[in-house]
Coordinates of C-alpha atoms in Angstrom, one line a residue:
Chain A
M20 CA -10.4 -83.3 29.6
I21 CA -8.1 -84.9 32.1
E22 CA -8.8 -88.6 32.4
V23 CA -7.3 -90.5 35.3
K24 CA -7.9 -94.2 34.7
D25 CA -7.4 -96.8 37.4
I26 CA -4.1 -95.6 38.6
T27 CA -2.2 -97.3 41.4
K28 CA 0.8 -96.2 43.3
K29 CA 2.9 -97.9 46.0
F30 CA 5.5 -96.1 48.2
G31 CA 7.7 -98.9 49.5
R32 CA 5.2 -101.3 51.0
K33 CA 2.5 -98.7 51.4
Q34 CA -0.2 -98.8 48.7
V35 CA -1.2 -95.2 48.5
L36 CA -3.5 -95.4 45.4
R37 CA -5.5 -98.5 44.7
G38 CA -7.1 -97.8 41.4
V39 CA -8.2 -94.2 41.2
T40 CA -10.5 -93.2 38.3
F41 CA -12.0 -89.8 37.6
T42 CA -12.2 -87.2 34.9
A43 CA -11.9 -83.4 35.2
A44 CA -13.5 -81.4 32.4
K45 CA -12.4 -78.1 30.9
G46 CA -14.4 -75.2 32.3
E47 CA -15.1 -77.0 35.6
I48 CA -13.5 -76.9 39.0
T49 CA -12.9 -80.3 40.3
C50 CA -12.0 -80.8 43.9
L51 CA -10.1 -83.7 45.4
I52 CA -11.0 -84.1 49.0
G53 CA -9.7 -86.4 51.6
I54 CA -7.9 -86.5 54.9
N55 CA -4.2 -85.8 54.8
G56 CA -2.0 -88.6 53.5
V57 CA -4.8 -90.0 51.3
G58 CA -2.8 -89.5 48.1
K59 CA -4.2 -86.3 46.8
T60 CA -0.9 -84.7 46.1
T61 CA 0.4 -88.0 44.6
I62 CA -2.4 -87.9 42.1
L63 CA -1.5 -84.3 41.0
N64 CA 2.2 -85.3 40.8
A65 CA 1.2 -88.3 38.7
I66 CA -0.8 -86.2 36.3
M67 CA 2.2 -83.9 35.8
A68 CA 4.6 -86.9 35.4
L69 CA 6.4 -85.8 38.5
T70 CA 6.1 -89.3 40.0
P71 CA 5.8 -92.6 38.2
I72 CA 2.6 -94.7 38.7
N73 CA 2.6 -98.5 39.0
S74 CA -0.3 -99.1 36.7
G75 CA -3.1 -97.2 35.0
Q76 CA -3.2 -94.4 32.6
I77 CA -3.5 -90.6 32.5
L78 CA -4.6 -88.8 29.4
I79 CA -4.8 -85.1 28.8
D80 CA -7.1 -84.2 25.9
G81 CA -6.7 -87.9 24.9
A82 CA -2.9 -87.9 24.9
K83 CA -0.2 -88.9 27.3
I84 CA 1.7 -86.0 28.8
N85 CA 4.8 -84.8 26.9
K86 CA 7.1 -81.8 27.0
K87 CA 4.7 -79.7 25.0
S88 CA 1.9 -80.5 27.5
Y89 CA 3.5 -78.1 30.0
E90 CA 2.4 -75.2 27.9
K91 CA -1.2 -76.5 28.2
I92 CA -1.3 -77.8 31.8
T93 CA 0.4 -76.4 34.9
F94 CA 0.7 -77.3 38.5
I95 CA 0.8 -75.0 41.5
P96 CA 2.3 -77.1 44.4
D97 CA 1.8 -76.0 48.0
A98 CA 5.3 -74.6 48.1
I99 CA 7.0 -72.0 45.9
T100 CA 8.6 -73.3 42.7
M101 CA 11.2 -70.6 42.5
L102 CA 14.6 -70.1 44.1
P103 CA 14.4 -68.1 47.4
Q104 CA 17.2 -65.8 46.3
M105 CA 15.2 -64.7 43.3
T106 CA 12.9 -61.6 43.4
I107 CA 9.3 -61.8 42.2
G108 CA 10.3 -59.9 39.1
Q109 CA 13.1 -62.3 38.3
S110 CA 10.7 -65.2 38.8
M111 CA 8.3 -63.7 36.3
Q112 CA 11.2 -63.1 33.9
F113 CA 12.2 -66.8 34.2
M114 CA 8.7 -67.9 33.4
Q115 CA 8.6 -65.5 30.4
D116 CA 11.9 -66.9 29.2
F117 CA 10.8 -70.5 29.2
Y118 CA 7.1 -70.5 28.5
E119 CA 5.4 -69.5 25.3
S120 CA 2.1 -69.5 27.1
W121 CA 3.3 -66.9 29.6
N122 CA 0.9 -63.9 29.6
Q123 CA 2.8 -60.9 30.8
E124 CA -0.3 -58.7 30.8
R125 CA -2.1 -61.1 33.1
A126 CA 0.9 -61.4 35.3
T127 CA 1.1 -57.7 35.8
E128 CA -2.6 -57.6 36.5
L129 CA -2.2 -60.3 39.2
L130 CA 0.7 -58.5 40.7
G131 CA -1.6 -55.5 41.2
F132 CA -4.5 -57.7 42.4
F133 CA -2.4 -59.4 45.0
K134 CA -0.6 -56.1 45.9
L135 CA 2.9 -57.6 45.4
K136 CA 6.1 -55.7 44.5
P137 CA 8.3 -57.2 41.8
E138 CA 11.5 -56.2 43.6
E139 CA 10.7 -58.2 46.7
K140 CA 12.8 -61.3 47.3
I141 CA 10.9 -64.6 47.6
S142 CA 12.8 -65.5 50.8
S143 CA 11.5 -62.4 52.5
L144 CA 7.8 -62.9 51.7
S145 CA 5.2 -63.9 54.3
K146 CA 3.5 -67.2 54.0
G147 CA 0.4 -65.7 52.4
N148 CA 2.4 -63.6 49.9
T149 CA 4.5 -66.7 49.0
A150 CA 1.3 -68.5 48.2
K151 CA 0.2 -65.6 46.1
V152 CA 3.4 -65.5 44.1
N153 CA 3.1 -69.2 43.6
L154 CA -0.4 -68.8 42.3
L155 CA 0.6 -65.8 40.1
L156 CA 3.3 -67.9 38.4
G157 CA 0.7 -70.6 37.5
L158 CA -2.3 -68.4 36.7
A159 CA -0.3 -66.1 34.3
L160 CA 0.2 -69.0 32.0
D161 CA -2.4 -69.3 29.3
V162 CA -3.0 -73.0 30.0
D163 CA -6.1 -75.0 29.6
Y164 CA -5.7 -76.9 32.8
L165 CA -4.6 -75.8 36.2
L166 CA -3.7 -78.1 39.1
M167 CA -3.5 -76.6 42.6
D168 CA -2.4 -78.4 45.7
E169 CA -3.9 -77.1 48.9
P170 CA -4.0 -73.5 47.8
F171 CA -5.6 -72.4 51.1
S172 CA -3.7 -74.3 53.6
G173 CA -1.7 -72.4 56.3
I174 CA -2.4 -68.9 55.2
D175 CA -4.3 -66.0 56.7
I176 CA -8.0 -65.4 56.2
F177 CA -7.5 -62.3 54.0
S178 CA -5.1 -64.0 51.6
R179 CA -7.6 -66.9 51.6
E180 CA -10.4 -64.6 50.5
Q181 CA -8.3 -63.1 47.8
I182 CA -7.3 -66.5 46.5
A183 CA -11.0 -67.6 46.6
E184 CA -11.8 -64.6 44.6
V185 CA -9.5 -65.8 41.8
F186 CA -11.7 -68.8 41.4
T187 CA -14.7 -66.7 40.5
S188 CA -12.9 -64.4 38.1
H189 CA -11.9 -64.5 34.5
L190 CA -8.5 -65.9 35.6
V191 CA -9.8 -69.4 35.7
E192 CA -12.7 -69.0 33.3
D193 CA -13.0 -71.7 30.7
R194 CA -10.0 -73.6 32.2
G195 CA -10.2 -77.0 33.8
V196 CA -9.1 -76.7 37.4
I197 CA -8.3 -79.5 39.8
I198 CA -7.7 -78.5 43.4
T199 CA -7.0 -80.5 46.5
T200 CA -8.1 -79.6 49.9
H201 CA -8.9 -81.0 53.3
E202 CA -10.8 -77.9 54.2
I203 CA -13.9 -77.5 52.1
N204 CA -15.7 -74.6 53.9
D205 CA -14.0 -71.8 52.0
I206 CA -14.8 -73.0 48.6
E207 CA -18.0 -75.1 48.8
H208 CA -19.8 -72.6 46.5
L209 CA -17.0 -72.4 44.1
I210 CA -16.5 -76.0 42.9
D211 CA -18.3 -78.1 40.4
Q212 CA -17.2 -81.7 40.8
V213 CA -16.3 -83.3 44.2
I214 CA -14.1 -86.4 44.3
L215 CA -14.0 -87.9 47.7
L216 CA -10.9 -90.1 48.3
D217 CA -10.4 -92.6 51.0
D218 CA -8.0 -95.4 51.5
G219 CA -6.6 -95.1 48.0
I220 CA -9.8 -95.1 46.0
V221 CA -12.6 -92.7 45.0
V222 CA -15.4 -93.4 47.4
K223 CA -17.8 -90.9 45.9
A224 CA -17.8 -88.5 43.0
F225 CA -20.5 -86.0 42.5
N226 CA -21.5 -82.6 41.3
S227 CA -21.9 -80.3 44.3
E228 CA -24.9 -78.3 42.8
E229 CA -26.7 -81.5 41.8
I230 CA -26.3 -83.1 45.3
R231 CA -27.8 -79.9 46.8
E232 CA -30.7 -80.0 44.2
N233 CA -31.4 -83.7 44.2
E234 CA -30.7 -84.7 47.8
G235 CA -30.8 -81.4 49.7
K236 CA -27.3 -82.1 51.1
S237 CA -24.3 -79.9 51.4
V238 CA -20.9 -81.2 50.4
V239 CA -20.0 -81.4 54.1
D240 CA -23.1 -83.5 54.7
V241 CA -22.0 -86.0 52.1
M242 CA -18.5 -86.0 53.5
R243 CA -19.9 -86.7 56.9
E244 CA -21.9 -89.7 55.6
V245 CA -18.9 -91.1 53.7
Y246 CA -16.1 -90.6 56.3
Q247 CA -18.1 -91.4 59.5
Q248 CA -19.4 -94.7 58.4
Chain B
M19 CA 17.8 -68.4 22.3
N20 CA 16.8 -72.0 22.8
R21 CA 15.8 -73.4 26.2
Y22 CA 19.0 -75.5 26.6
V23 CA 21.2 -72.4 26.2
K24 CA 19.0 -70.5 28.6
L25 CA 19.2 -73.3 31.1
V26 CA 23.0 -73.4 30.9
N27 CA 23.1 -69.7 31.4
F28 CA 20.7 -70.1 34.4
E29 CA 22.8 -72.9 36.0
L30 CA 26.0 -70.8 35.5
G31 CA 24.4 -67.9 37.3
R32 CA 23.3 -70.0 40.3
F33 CA 26.9 -70.9 41.1
M34 CA 28.5 -67.7 40.0
K35 CA 29.1 -66.2 43.4
V36 CA 31.0 -69.2 44.6
Y37 CA 32.8 -69.6 41.3
I38 CA 34.0 -66.0 41.4
A39 CA 35.2 -66.5 45.0
L40 CA 37.1 -69.6 43.8
I41 CA 38.7 -67.6 41.0
G42 CA 39.6 -64.8 43.5
I43 CA 41.1 -67.3 46.0
T44 CA 43.1 -68.9 43.2
I45 CA 44.5 -65.6 41.9
I46 CA 45.4 -64.3 45.3
S47 CA 46.8 -67.5 46.6
Q48 CA 48.9 -68.3 43.5
L49 CA 50.3 -64.8 43.2
A50 CA 51.1 -64.9 46.9
A51 CA 52.8 -68.2 46.3
V52 CA 55.1 -66.6 43.7
I53 CA 55.8 -63.6 45.9
V54 CA 56.3 -65.6 49.1
V55 CA 58.6 -68.3 47.5
S56 CA 60.6 -65.7 45.6
K57 CA 60.9 -63.5 48.7
S58 CA 62.1 -66.4 50.9
Y59 CA 64.6 -67.4 48.2
L60 CA 65.9 -63.8 47.9
N61 CA 66.1 -63.6 51.7
N62 CA 68.2 -66.7 51.7
A63 CA 70.4 -65.3 49.0
N64 CA 70.8 -62.0 50.8
Q65 CA 71.6 -63.8 54.0
A66 CA 74.2 -65.9 52.2
M67 CA 75.8 -63.2 50.2
N68 CA 75.6 -60.1 52.4
V69 CA 75.9 -61.7 55.9
D70 CA 77.9 -64.8 55.2
H71 CA 79.8 -63.2 52.3
M72 CA 79.2 -66.1 50.1
A73 CA 80.0 -65.7 46.4
I74 CA 77.1 -65.8 44.0
E75 CA 78.5 -68.9 42.3
T76 CA 78.9 -70.8 45.6
F77 CA 75.3 -69.8 46.6
I78 CA 74.0 -71.2 43.3
E79 CA 76.0 -74.3 43.7
Q80 CA 74.7 -74.9 47.2
Y81 CA 71.0 -73.8 46.8
G82 CA 70.5 -74.0 43.1
R83 CA 68.9 -71.4 40.9
M84 CA 65.3 -70.6 41.6
S85 CA 62.8 -71.9 39.0
F86 CA 59.1 -71.9 38.7
N87 CA 59.1 -75.5 40.0
D88 CA 59.7 -74.0 43.5
V89 CA 56.5 -72.1 43.1
T90 CA 54.4 -74.9 41.9
N91 CA 55.4 -77.1 44.8
S92 CA 54.2 -74.5 47.3
I93 CA 51.0 -75.2 49.2
F94 CA 49.7 -71.7 48.2
F95 CA 50.0 -72.8 44.6
I96 CA 48.5 -76.3 44.8
G97 CA 46.1 -75.5 47.6
P98 CA 43.6 -73.4 45.5
I99 CA 43.8 -76.0 42.7
A100 CA 42.8 -78.7 45.1
L101 CA 40.1 -76.4 46.6
C102 CA 38.6 -75.8 43.1
I103 CA 38.7 -79.5 42.3
V104 CA 37.0 -80.5 45.5
T105 CA 34.4 -77.7 45.3
L106 CA 33.5 -78.7 41.8
L107 CA 33.3 -82.4 42.7
I108 CA 30.9 -81.5 45.6
Y109 CA 29.0 -79.2 43.4
S110 CA 28.5 -82.0 40.8
L111 CA 26.3 -83.6 43.5
F112 CA 24.9 -80.4 44.9
I113 CA 23.8 -79.1 41.5
W114 CA 21.1 -81.8 41.6
Y115 CA 20.3 -82.1 45.3
R116 CA 19.9 -78.4 45.9
D117 CA 16.8 -78.5 43.7
W118 CA 15.1 -81.2 45.8
F119 CA 16.0 -80.1 49.3
G120 CA 15.3 -76.8 51.0
K121 CA 12.1 -74.8 51.4
N122 CA 11.6 -74.2 47.7
T123 CA 10.7 -76.9 45.2
F124 CA 12.6 -75.8 42.2
I125 CA 12.8 -79.3 40.8
Y126 CA 9.0 -79.0 40.2
R127 CA 9.7 -76.0 38.0
L128 CA 12.6 -77.6 36.2
L129 CA 10.7 -80.8 35.4
M130 CA 7.6 -78.9 34.3
L131 CA 9.5 -76.8 31.7
P132 CA 8.1 -77.2 28.2
T133 CA 11.3 -78.7 27.0
A134 CA 12.9 -82.2 27.0
R135 CA 14.0 -83.0 30.5
L136 CA 17.3 -84.1 29.1
N137 CA 18.0 -80.4 28.4
V138 CA 17.9 -79.8 32.1
Y139 CA 20.3 -82.6 32.6
L140 CA 22.7 -81.6 29.9
A141 CA 22.6 -78.0 31.0
K142 CA 23.8 -79.0 34.5
A143 CA 26.5 -81.2 33.0
S144 CA 27.5 -78.4 30.6
A145 CA 27.7 -76.0 33.5
I146 CA 30.0 -78.2 35.4
F147 CA 32.1 -78.7 32.4
L148 CA 32.3 -75.0 31.6
F149 CA 33.3 -74.3 35.2
V150 CA 36.2 -76.7 34.9
L151 CA 37.3 -75.3 31.6
G152 CA 37.0 -71.8 33.0
L153 CA 39.4 -72.6 35.8
V154 CA 41.8 -74.3 33.5
G155 CA 41.7 -71.2 31.3
L156 CA 42.4 -69.1 34.3
Q157 CA 45.4 -71.2 35.1
I158 CA 46.7 -70.9 31.6
L159 CA 46.4 -67.1 31.9
L160 CA 47.9 -67.0 35.3
L161 CA 51.1 -69.0 34.5
P162 CA 52.7 -66.4 32.2
L163 CA 51.7 -63.6 34.6
E164 CA 53.2 -65.5 37.6
R165 CA 56.4 -66.1 35.6
M166 CA 56.6 -62.4 34.9
I167 CA 56.3 -61.6 38.6
L168 CA 59.0 -64.1 39.3
Q169 CA 61.3 -62.7 36.7
W170 CA 60.6 -59.2 37.9
M171 CA 61.5 -60.1 41.5
V172 CA 64.4 -62.5 41.1
P173 CA 67.5 -61.3 39.2
I174 CA 68.4 -63.2 36.1
D175 CA 71.6 -64.8 37.4
L176 CA 69.7 -66.3 40.3
R177 CA 66.9 -67.9 38.3
W178 CA 66.3 -70.7 35.9
D179 CA 63.7 -69.7 33.3
L180 CA 61.2 -72.2 32.1
S181 CA 58.8 -72.1 29.1
I182 CA 55.1 -72.5 29.9
N183 CA 55.3 -76.0 28.5
E184 CA 58.2 -76.9 30.8
M185 CA 56.3 -75.4 33.7
I186 CA 53.4 -77.7 33.1
R187 CA 55.4 -80.8 32.3
N188 CA 57.5 -80.4 35.4
F189 CA 54.4 -80.5 37.5
D190 CA 52.4 -83.7 37.2
R191 CA 49.2 -82.4 38.6
L192 CA 49.2 -79.5 36.1
G193 CA 50.1 -82.1 33.4
I194 CA 46.7 -83.8 33.7
M195 CA 44.9 -80.5 33.7
L196 CA 46.8 -78.9 30.9
P197 CA 48.0 -81.6 28.4
Y198 CA 50.2 -80.2 25.7
S199 CA 48.6 -81.7 22.7
I200 CA 45.1 -81.1 21.5
A201 CA 44.5 -84.8 21.2
E202 CA 45.5 -85.4 24.8
F203 CA 43.4 -82.4 25.9
A204 CA 40.4 -84.0 24.2
I205 CA 41.1 -87.3 25.8
H206 CA 41.5 -86.0 29.3
Y207 CA 38.4 -83.8 29.2
G208 CA 36.4 -86.4 27.3
I209 CA 37.1 -88.8 30.2
G210 CA 36.2 -86.0 32.6
F211 CA 32.9 -85.3 30.8
M212 CA 32.1 -89.1 30.8
A213 CA 32.8 -89.2 34.5
V214 CA 30.4 -86.3 35.1
I215 CA 27.7 -88.0 33.0
V216 CA 28.2 -91.3 34.8
L217 CA 28.0 -89.6 38.2
F218 CA 24.8 -87.8 37.1
T219 CA 23.4 -91.1 36.1
I220 CA 24.1 -92.5 39.5
I221 CA 22.4 -89.5 41.0
M222 CA 19.4 -90.1 38.7
F223 CA 19.2 -93.7 40.0
E224 CA 19.3 -92.5 43.6
R225 CA 16.6 -89.8 42.9
C226 CA 14.3 -92.3 41.2
Y227 CA 14.7 -95.2 43.6
R228 CA 16.2 -93.5 46.7
L229 CA 17.8 -96.1 49.0
K230 CA 17.5 -98.9 46.4
G231 CA 18.7 -96.4 43.9
I232 CA 22.1 -96.0 45.6
L233 CA 22.8 -99.7 45.1
L234 CA 21.5 -99.6 41.5
G235 CA 23.7 -96.5 41.0
I236 CA 26.8 -98.1 42.4
G237 CA 26.1 -101.1 40.2
Y238 CA 25.7 -98.9 37.2
G239 CA 28.9 -97.0 38.0
A240 CA 30.8 -100.3 38.3
L241 CA 29.4 -101.5 35.0
A242 CA 30.3 -98.2 33.3
L243 CA 33.9 -98.6 34.6
I244 CA 34.1 -102.2 33.3
V245 CA 32.8 -101.3 29.9
F246 CA 35.1 -98.4 29.6
F247 CA 38.2 -100.4 30.5
L248 CA 37.2 -103.5 28.7
P249 CA 39.8 -103.2 26.0
V250 CA 42.5 -102.9 28.6
F251 CA 41.3 -106.0 30.4
V252 CA 41.1 -107.9 27.2
Q253 CA 44.6 -106.7 26.3
E254 CA 46.1 -107.6 29.7
F255 CA 44.3 -110.9 30.5
M256 CA 43.1 -112.5 27.3
L257 CA 45.0 -111.4 24.2
Y258 CA 48.3 -110.4 25.8
N259 CA 49.4 -107.3 24.0
Y260 CA 47.5 -108.2 20.9
F261 CA 46.6 -104.6 20.1
Y262 CA 48.8 -101.8 19.0
P263 CA 48.6 -98.8 21.3
E264 CA 46.7 -96.9 18.6
E265 CA 44.2 -99.7 18.3
L266 CA 43.8 -99.8 22.1
F267 CA 43.2 -96.1 22.0
M268 CA 40.6 -96.4 19.3
L269 CA 38.8 -99.2 21.2
M270 CA 38.8 -97.1 24.4
L271 CA 37.4 -94.2 22.4
V272 CA 34.6 -96.5 21.3
T273 CA 33.9 -97.8 24.8
G274 CA 34.1 -94.3 26.3
L275 CA 31.6 -93.0 23.8
L276 CA 29.4 -96.1 24.5
V277 CA 29.5 -95.4 28.2
T278 CA 28.7 -91.7 27.7
A279 CA 25.9 -92.3 25.2
G280 CA 24.5 -95.2 27.3
S281 CA 24.5 -93.0 30.5
I282 CA 22.7 -90.2 28.7
W283 CA 20.2 -92.6 27.4
M284 CA 19.6 -94.2 30.8
S285 CA 19.4 -90.8 32.5
N286 CA 16.9 -89.6 29.9
H287 CA 14.8 -92.7 30.5
L288 CA 14.9 -92.2 34.3
L289 CA 14.1 -88.5 34.0
T290 CA 11.1 -88.9 31.8
R291 CA 9.6 -92.1 33.2
K292 CA 10.9 -92.7 36.7
I293 CA 11.8 -89.5 38.4
R294 CA 9.9 -88.3 41.5
V295 CA 9.8 -85.0 43.2
Chain C
M14 CA -24.4 -57.4 46.4
S15 CA -22.7 -59.8 48.8
V16 CA -24.9 -62.4 50.3
S17 CA -24.3 -65.5 52.2
F18 CA -25.8 -68.7 50.9
N19 CA -27.1 -71.6 52.7
K20 CA -25.2 -74.8 52.0
R21 CA -28.1 -77.2 51.3
D22 CA -30.1 -75.5 48.6
P23 CA -28.7 -75.3 45.1
V24 CA -26.8 -72.1 44.8
Y25 CA -28.4 -71.3 41.4
I26 CA -31.9 -71.4 43.0
Q27 CA -30.7 -69.1 45.8
V28 CA -29.4 -66.7 43.2
V29 CA -32.7 -66.8 41.2
R30 CA -34.6 -66.1 44.5
Q31 CA -32.4 -63.1 45.2
F32 CA -33.2 -61.7 41.8
K33 CA -36.9 -62.2 42.3
E34 CA -36.8 -60.4 45.6
K35 CA -35.0 -57.5 44.0
I36 CA -37.4 -57.4 41.2
A37 CA -40.4 -57.5 43.6
T38 CA -39.0 -54.7 45.7
G39 CA -38.1 -52.6 42.8
T40 CA -34.3 -52.7 43.3
F41 CA -34.2 -54.1 39.8
E42 CA -36.4 -52.1 37.5
P43 CA -38.0 -53.5 34.4
G44 CA -35.6 -53.3 31.5
Q45 CA -32.6 -52.7 33.8
E46 CA -29.3 -54.0 32.7
I47 CA -27.9 -56.7 34.9
P48 CA -24.3 -57.9 35.4
S49 CA -22.7 -60.4 33.1
R50 CA -22.5 -64.0 34.2
R51 CA -18.9 -63.6 35.1
E52 CA -19.4 -60.3 37.0
L53 CA -22.2 -61.9 38.9
A54 CA -20.0 -64.9 39.8
N55 CA -17.3 -62.6 41.0
Q56 CA -19.7 -60.4 43.0
L57 CA -21.4 -63.3 44.7
K58 CA -18.2 -65.4 45.0
I59 CA -19.8 -68.3 43.3
N60 CA -18.8 -70.7 40.6
P61 CA -19.2 -69.1 37.1
N62 CA -21.0 -72.2 35.9
T63 CA -23.5 -71.7 38.7
A64 CA -24.1 -68.1 37.7
Q65 CA -24.6 -69.4 34.1
R66 CA -27.1 -71.9 35.4
A67 CA -29.0 -69.3 37.3
Y68 CA -29.2 -67.0 34.3
K69 CA -30.4 -69.9 32.1
E70 CA -33.1 -70.7 34.6
M71 CA -34.2 -67.0 34.8
E72 CA -34.2 -66.8 31.0
E73 CA -36.5 -69.8 30.9
E74 CA -38.8 -68.3 33.4
G75 CA -38.8 -65.1 31.4
L76 CA -37.4 -63.0 34.2
I77 CA -34.5 -61.7 32.1
Y78 CA -33.9 -61.5 28.4
T79 CA -30.9 -61.1 26.1
E80 CA -30.9 -59.5 22.7
G81 CA -28.0 -60.5 20.5
N82 CA -24.7 -59.8 22.1
N83 CA -26.0 -57.1 24.5
P84 CA -26.0 -57.5 28.2
S85 CA -29.0 -59.3 29.7
R86 CA -31.9 -57.1 31.1
I87 CA -34.7 -57.5 33.5
T88 CA -38.0 -58.3 31.7
K89 CA -40.5 -55.6 31.0
D90 CA -43.3 -58.1 30.8
E91 CA -46.0 -56.9 33.2
H92 CA -47.5 -60.4 33.7
V93 CA -44.1 -61.9 34.6
L94 CA -43.3 -59.1 37.0
A95 CA -46.7 -59.4 38.7
A96 CA -46.3 -63.1 38.9
V97 CA -43.0 -62.8 40.7
R98 CA -44.5 -60.6 43.3
G99 CA -47.4 -63.0 43.7
E100 CA -45.1 -66.0 43.9
L101 CA -43.0 -64.4 46.6
L102 CA -46.0 -63.3 48.6
E103 CA -47.5 -66.7 48.3
E104 CA -44.3 -68.4 49.4
A105 CA -43.9 -66.1 52.4
V106 CA -47.5 -66.5 53.5
D107 CA -47.3 -70.3 53.1
S108 CA -44.3 -70.6 55.4
F109 CA -45.8 -68.1 57.8
I110 CA -49.0 -70.1 58.1
T111 CA -47.1 -73.3 58.6
S112 CA -45.3 -72.0 61.6
I113 CA -48.5 -70.3 63.0
R114 CA -50.4 -73.5 62.7
R115 CA -47.9 -75.2 64.9
I116 CA -48.7 -72.9 67.9
Q117 CA -52.5 -73.0 67.1
V118 CA -53.4 -69.3 67.3
P119 CA -57.0 -68.4 66.5
F120 CA -57.3 -66.6 63.2
D121 CA -58.9 -63.4 64.7
E122 CA -56.2 -63.0 67.3
L123 CA -53.5 -63.5 64.6
V124 CA -55.0 -60.8 62.4
E125 CA -55.1 -58.4 65.3
V126 CA -51.4 -59.0 66.2
M127 CA -50.4 -58.8 62.6
K128 CA -52.0 -55.5 62.0
E129 CA -50.5 -54.0 65.1
K130 CA -47.0 -55.3 64.4
Y131 CA -47.0 -54.5 60.7
Q132 CA -48.1 -50.9 61.4
R133 CA -45.5 -50.3 64.1
Q134 CA -42.7 -51.7 61.9
S135 CA -43.7 -49.6 59.0
E136 CA -43.9 -46.5 61.2
E137 CA -40.4 -47.2 62.6
E138 CA -39.0 -47.7 59.1
G139 CA -40.7 -44.5 57.9
G140 CA -39.4 -42.5 60.8
K141 CA -35.8 -43.3 60.1

């Protein structure tokens, strides 16, 4: 379980996070929603110790993040994390060289699923294919937790469908997934927990299936209520 | 192979193209220096002896014998050395900043490697250091070759042969690069390594605190400088030649190690707790 | 087996309903093997936990059964199967009557129109 406890974060004078608290369980897809600039990416960066927080605490399975954690939890930012001059094959080799949790079999499977060629250079890839390579590099790690920042933003509809398919497959099964998005429509049926963020706090956290069952509302209905007050 | 070694290897690879270009430029330019300087000396000699009918002794009296010092003073000889130094200095900054800027976000990957972040840092420092040593090694290999070419072009009665040691000693700039005792070598490159580590620490300050970090970094750099030279200050202004040179040396060894270790500790702290992508 | 879901009803209930329709119409035969939870999630593009929930619900209602580690199957229990058909019919009729009531059509007229339409549609379908 990933526990985010009352974290705050200031950028200069701007208070981006004012005490954010939520948990993301293993085997569930947790979705951080909010308009742009609300601090979604900052939260993911903070979980991965890629940005310091001013106060609060983040625990992964009860412990603070350390170097070994990166074999258990990984982050797929919204831009590629490899050098543009590298080929897809070289990027995969790099991952294999450095991560014990790298699963070459799964990587090859993903390569086929996304129809990517290992000899292609990252700099020559389309936006959709770059996003797929980025996803591949994260998904092929045998990690318990997977963080994804806006995996659907700015890419074509067919790539989006392919990526959405990943969420319903064995590739994320039994893992804890946190994704951020400002566009819920594509994935409303795919997510378990919804965390609505606004003005640096969690304004509402709920289970999407429960809100449909108990209140007869869609996730978008709830967002409308919360954000248009 | 452990991850530090893999990282060093990776960092070396990232700069290899430029580095090989530097090596190529150095070889071509320095060989050209030998040839051009020898040729022009020979032309002079030809002119003097064949056209002006000067005796060889008179020519040598007037112009002197040619020695390797004439080559090392040529811009084609010093130029590539300066180019290498400047390039590596710039790359000491760029080796970090290239991971933050640009379309990719390689710094995410580096910081998320399942290894101590200090390994990333030390790998970059090691890469810079190896690049320097490589170029120095190249120069050591080039000197005898260049001397051979000179001896082959210029007849024995017109030249003044120098040993490699003399070649280096006669040229101050080479003297720093290629000290002739192992101890001196260790001192020069120890100081060089310390300088790289201090520079990296300043970069870490900037990367953690951005604008404010530049000030903190400059402050840190000044502090490092003061600590390192503390024995000299004490010697000069407080105790007036109290230490023997050996004692002063030992003290500076201690402060140098202190600055290096302190910088590595500080960088490690910043990398693990304060860094932001 | 791709279907679009509405966004306001729980997805697992919509999945269960689809199963019931398929059982009632005979697309799923008694004792037929059904996809695993993960296969279903992948086919329907839904969250695996939701598929899991739907299967749990169907198991509780006796619509499907699982023996040991074998794949789940549609029930062979005649009572349950008949009940499914009855339940769907009842639901459909209920919602039909609700909308008919709104326009206040006399019962006799309604039966007449229904007969005619139902027959014509069946003929059209049969003719294809």
